[in-house]
Coordinates of C-alpha atoms and ligand atoms in Angstrom, one line a residue:
M1 CA 31.8 -7.3 -44.9
I2 CA 29.8 -4.2 -43.7
R3 CA 32.1 -1.8 -41.9
L4 CA 31.2 -1.1 -38.2
H5 CA 31.8 2.4 -36.9
V6 CA 31.3 2.6 -33.2
N7 CA 29.8 5.9 -31.9
I8 CA 31.4 6.6 -28.5
D9 CA 29.5 9.7 -27.5
H10 CA 27.9 7.9 -24.6
I11 CA 31.2 7.2 -22.9
A12 CA 31.7 11.0 -22.9
T13 CA 28.2 11.5 -21.5
I14 CA 29.0 9.4 -18.4
R15 CA 32.4 11.2 -17.9
N16 CA 30.8 14.6 -18.2
Q17 CA 28.1 13.8 -15.7
R18 CA 30.6 13.9 -12.9
G19 CA 33.4 15.9 -14.5
T20 CA 35.8 13.0 -13.8
R21 CA 38.7 11.9 -16.0
Y22 CA 37.0 8.6 -16.6
P23 CA 35.6 6.9 -18.6
E24 CA 38.1 8.2 -21.2
P25 CA 36.6 8.2 -24.7
V26 CA 40.0 7.9 -26.2
I27 CA 40.6 4.6 -24.3
A28 CA 37.1 3.5 -25.4
A29 CA 38.1 4.2 -29.0
G30 CA 41.2 2.1 -28.7
L31 CA 39.3 -0.8 -27.2
C32 CA 36.8 -0.6 -30.0
E33 CA 39.6 -0.7 -32.5
L34 CA 41.3 -3.6 -30.7
A35 CA 38.0 -5.5 -30.9
G36 CA 38.0 -5.0 -34.7
A37 CA 35.8 -1.9 -35.3
H38 CA 36.5 -0.3 -38.6
G39 CA 36.0 3.2 -37.4
I40 CA 35.2 5.6 -34.5
T41 CA 32.3 8.1 -34.8
V42 CA 31.9 11.1 -32.5
H43 CA 29.4 13.9 -32.6
L44 CA 30.8 17.3 -31.5
R45 CA 27.7 19.1 -30.5
E46 CA 27.3 22.9 -30.3
D47 CA 26.5 22.6 -26.6
R48 CA 29.4 20.1 -26.0
R49 CA 27.1 17.9 -23.9
H50 CA 29.3 14.8 -24.5
I51 CA 32.3 14.9 -26.9
L52 CA 34.6 17.8 -26.2
D53 CA 37.0 19.6 -28.5
R54 CA 40.0 17.9 -26.8
D55 CA 38.4 14.5 -27.4
V56 CA 38.3 15.1 -31.1
E57 CA 41.9 16.5 -31.1
I58 CA 43.3 13.5 -29.2
L59 CA 41.3 11.0 -31.2
R60 CA 42.7 12.5 -34.4
Q61 CA 46.1 11.6 -33.1
T62 CA 45.2 8.2 -31.8
V63 CA 42.5 6.6 -34.0
Q64 CA 44.2 4.2 -36.4
T65 CA 41.1 3.2 -38.4
T66 CA 38.7 5.9 -39.6
L67 CA 37.6 8.9 -37.6
N68 CA 34.1 10.0 -38.5
L69 CA 33.2 13.5 -37.2
E70 CA 29.5 14.1 -37.0
M71 CA 28.6 17.8 -36.8
A72 CA 26.2 20.5 -37.8
A73 CA 27.1 22.5 -40.9
T74 CA 27.9 25.7 -38.9
A75 CA 30.8 28.0 -39.4
E76 CA 32.3 27.0 -36.0
M77 CA 32.2 23.3 -36.8
L78 CA 33.5 23.8 -40.3
A79 CA 36.5 25.6 -39.0
I80 CA 37.1 22.8 -36.4
A81 CA 36.9 20.1 -39.1
A82 CA 39.2 22.1 -41.4
R83 CA 41.8 22.2 -38.6
I84 CA 41.5 18.7 -37.2
K85 CA 40.9 16.9 -40.5
P86 CA 38.9 13.9 -39.6
D87 CA 38.8 11.1 -42.2
I88 CA 35.2 11.9 -43.0
V89 CA 32.6 14.4 -41.8
T90 CA 29.0 13.4 -41.4
L91 CA 26.7 16.5 -41.6
V92 CA 23.7 16.1 -39.3
P93 CA 20.9 18.4 -38.2
E94 CA 21.1 19.6 -34.6
K95 CA 18.6 20.9 -32.2
R96 CA 19.6 21.9 -28.7
E97 CA 16.5 20.5 -27.0
E98 CA 16.8 17.0 -28.6
K99 CA 18.1 14.0 -26.6
T100 CA 19.7 12.6 -29.8
T101 CA 19.6 13.4 -33.5
E102 CA 15.9 13.0 -34.3
G103 CA 15.9 12.8 -38.1
G104 CA 17.8 13.4 -41.3
L105 CA 18.8 16.8 -42.7
A106 CA 15.9 18.8 -44.1
I107 CA 17.6 18.5 -47.4
G108 CA 14.5 19.3 -49.4
S109 CA 14.5 22.9 -48.3
A110 CA 16.2 25.4 -50.6
P111 CA 18.1 27.3 -47.9
V112 CA 19.3 24.1 -46.2
K113 CA 20.4 22.8 -49.6
K114 CA 22.3 26.0 -50.3
S115 CA 24.1 25.9 -46.9
L116 CA 24.9 22.2 -47.2
K117 CA 26.4 22.7 -50.7
A118 CA 28.6 25.4 -49.3
A119 CA 29.6 23.2 -46.4
V120 CA 30.4 20.2 -48.6
K121 CA 32.5 22.5 -50.9
K122 CA 34.5 23.9 -47.9
L123 CA 35.2 20.4 -46.6
H124 CA 36.2 19.1 -50.0
D125 CA 38.5 22.1 -50.3
H126 CA 40.3 20.8 -47.2
G127 CA 40.4 17.3 -48.6
I128 CA 37.7 15.9 -46.3
P129 CA 35.0 13.5 -47.8
V130 CA 31.5 14.2 -46.7
S131 CA 28.5 12.0 -45.7
L132 CA 25.0 13.5 -45.3
F133 CA 22.7 12.0 -42.7
I134 CA 19.3 11.9 -44.5
D135 CA 15.9 10.3 -44.1
P136 CA 15.3 7.3 -46.4
E137 CA 13.5 9.2 -49.1
I138 CA 14.4 8.9 -52.8
S139 CA 14.1 12.7 -53.3
D140 CA 16.6 13.2 -50.4
V141 CA 19.1 10.8 -51.9
R142 CA 18.9 12.7 -55.2
A143 CA 19.3 16.0 -53.4
A144 CA 22.4 14.6 -51.6
E145 CA 23.9 13.7 -54.9
A146 CA 23.1 17.2 -56.4
I147 CA 24.8 18.7 -53.3
G148 CA 28.0 16.8 -54.1
A149 CA 28.1 14.4 -51.1
D150 CA 30.4 11.4 -51.3
Q151 CA 28.3 9.3 -49.1
I152 CA 24.9 9.2 -47.4
E153 CA 23.9 7.8 -44.1
L154 CA 20.3 6.7 -44.1
H155 CA 18.5 7.4 -40.8
T156 CA 17.3 4.0 -39.5
G157 CA 15.4 5.5 -36.5
D158 CA 11.9 5.0 -38.0
Y159 CA 12.7 1.4 -39.0
C160 CA 14.0 0.7 -35.4
N161 CA 11.0 2.3 -33.8
A162 CA 8.4 0.6 -35.9
A163 CA 6.6 -2.4 -34.5
P164 CA 7.7 -5.7 -36.0
G165 CA 5.3 -6.9 -38.8
P166 CA 3.7 -4.6 -41.4
P167 CA 4.9 -1.2 -39.8
R168 CA 8.5 -2.4 -39.8
D169 CA 8.2 -3.9 -43.3
K170 CA 7.0 -0.5 -44.5
E171 CA 10.0 1.2 -43.0
L172 CA 12.3 -1.4 -44.5
A173 CA 10.8 -0.9 -47.9
R174 CA 11.6 2.8 -47.6
L175 CA 15.2 2.0 -46.7
E176 CA 15.5 -0.4 -49.6
A177 CA 14.2 2.1 -52.1
A178 CA 16.6 4.8 -50.8
A179 CA 19.5 2.3 -50.9
E180 CA 18.7 1.4 -54.5
E181 CA 18.6 5.1 -55.4
A182 CA 22.0 5.7 -53.7
D183 CA 23.5 2.9 -55.7
A184 CA 22.1 4.4 -58.9
C185 CA 23.5 7.8 -57.9
G186 CA 27.0 6.3 -57.2
L187 CA 26.8 7.4 -53.5
I188 CA 28.5 5.3 -50.8
L189 CA 25.9 3.9 -48.5
A190 CA 26.0 4.0 -44.7
A191 CA 23.1 3.7 -42.2
G192 CA 22.5 4.2 -38.5
H193 CA 20.6 5.4 -35.5
G194 CA 18.7 3.2 -33.1
L195 CA 20.2 -0.1 -34.4
D196 CA 20.6 -2.7 -31.7
Y197 CA 21.3 -6.4 -31.2
V198 CA 17.7 -7.4 -32.1
N199 CA 16.9 -5.2 -35.2
V200 CA 20.3 -4.9 -37.0
Q201 CA 20.1 -8.2 -38.9
G202 CA 16.8 -7.3 -40.5
M203 CA 18.4 -4.5 -42.6
L204 CA 21.8 -5.9 -43.5
H205 CA 20.6 -6.9 -46.9
L206 CA 20.1 -3.3 -48.1
P207 CA 21.6 -3.1 -51.6
G208 CA 25.1 -1.6 -51.5
L209 CA 25.2 -1.1 -47.7
K210 CA 28.9 -0.4 -46.8
E211 CA 28.9 1.0 -43.2
L212 CA 26.9 1.1 -40.0
N213 CA 27.2 3.7 -37.3
I214 CA 26.1 2.2 -33.9
G215 CA 26.5 3.7 -30.5
H216 CA 23.9 3.5 -27.8
A217 CA 23.2 -0.2 -28.1
I218 CA 26.9 -1.2 -28.0
I219 CA 27.8 1.1 -25.1
S220 CA 24.7 -0.1 -23.2
R221 CA 25.7 -3.7 -23.8
A222 CA 29.2 -3.0 -22.6
V223 CA 27.9 -1.7 -19.3
L224 CA 26.1 -5.0 -18.6
T225 CA 28.7 -7.4 -20.0
G226 CA 31.5 -5.5 -18.1
L227 CA 29.6 -5.2 -14.8
D228 CA 30.6 -8.6 -13.4
E229 CA 34.3 -7.9 -13.8
A230 CA 33.9 -4.3 -12.5
V231 CA 32.2 -5.6 -9.3
R232 CA 34.8 -8.3 -8.8
E233 CA 37.6 -5.8 -9.1
M234 CA 36.1 -3.6 -6.5
L235 CA 35.6 -6.6 -4.2
G236 CA 39.3 -7.4 -4.8
L237 CA 40.2 -4.0 -3.4
L238 CA 38.0 -4.5 -0.3
M239 CA 39.6 -7.8 0.3
D240 CA 43.1 -6.3 0.1
V241 CA 42.2 -3.9 3.0
E242 CA 40.7 -6.7 5.1
E243 CA 43.9 -8.7 4.7
A244 CA 46.3 -5.8 5.4
Ligands
PXP1 N1 24.4 8.1 -36.9 C1 24.1 9.4 -36.6 C2 24.1 10.4 -37.7 C3 23.8 9.8 -35.3 O1 23.6 11.0 -35.0 C4 23.9 8.8 -34.3 C5 23.6 9.2 -32.8 O2 24.6 10.0 -32.4 C6 24.1 7.4 -34.6 C7 24.4 7.1 -36.0 C8 24.2 6.3 -33.7 O3 22.9 6.1 -33.1 P1 22.7 5.1 -31.9 O4 23.5 5.7 -30.7 O5 21.2 5.1 -31.7 O6 23.3 3.8 -32.3

């Protein structure tokens, strides 16, 4: 079975919007695990727009499956990872102005390659396996292997955004070719970004696919599937007052 890691960043986004104690990402992580998720993914961003340092610290103590920490390869984040020791780190590109991660690492550029290699070595020195979030390009897969990554996560955003039919088939073919190359390179294969309840099944056949990281679609679904009960609970409180 393909492992499902649930990205819970959006729980933290809702909490941070009001500075409340709820919804608590740590509780969300526990619920995901109780439902059978194989792992919890969080992205600690430089601007701390959603997940906070204390979330990662508490999750490290409470997650019973796999804690996947997404982060940029900066000195600050590397020090945090070395201290907290997630089960795996996924290195991602990060831009302050983006709404979400917009693409894979620019792994083809020599300076990026050099800094990623140093980051992977540092994480390995602390016993932490490393996944690199890359675009589905054969050259990028080869570069990930050369850098010493244990795993790659193929960016599925272009596949998800492509219109069904030939444009999506073209993106699927890119993913398939990259997946085959990952297999040939001995890299563990993960994928994610933009996957939802409509498009996910179209890419499950990727050769060697072991893990998916899915966030926005699952949290969005939970808002709607949980709304009925949430309204009923509030009505219950109003009725209590009427009857008092
Ligand atoms: N994988 C990576 C590397 C990401 O940055 C994200 C978004 O934080 C995801 C997967 C999950 O994407 P989505 O929220 O669109 O499911």
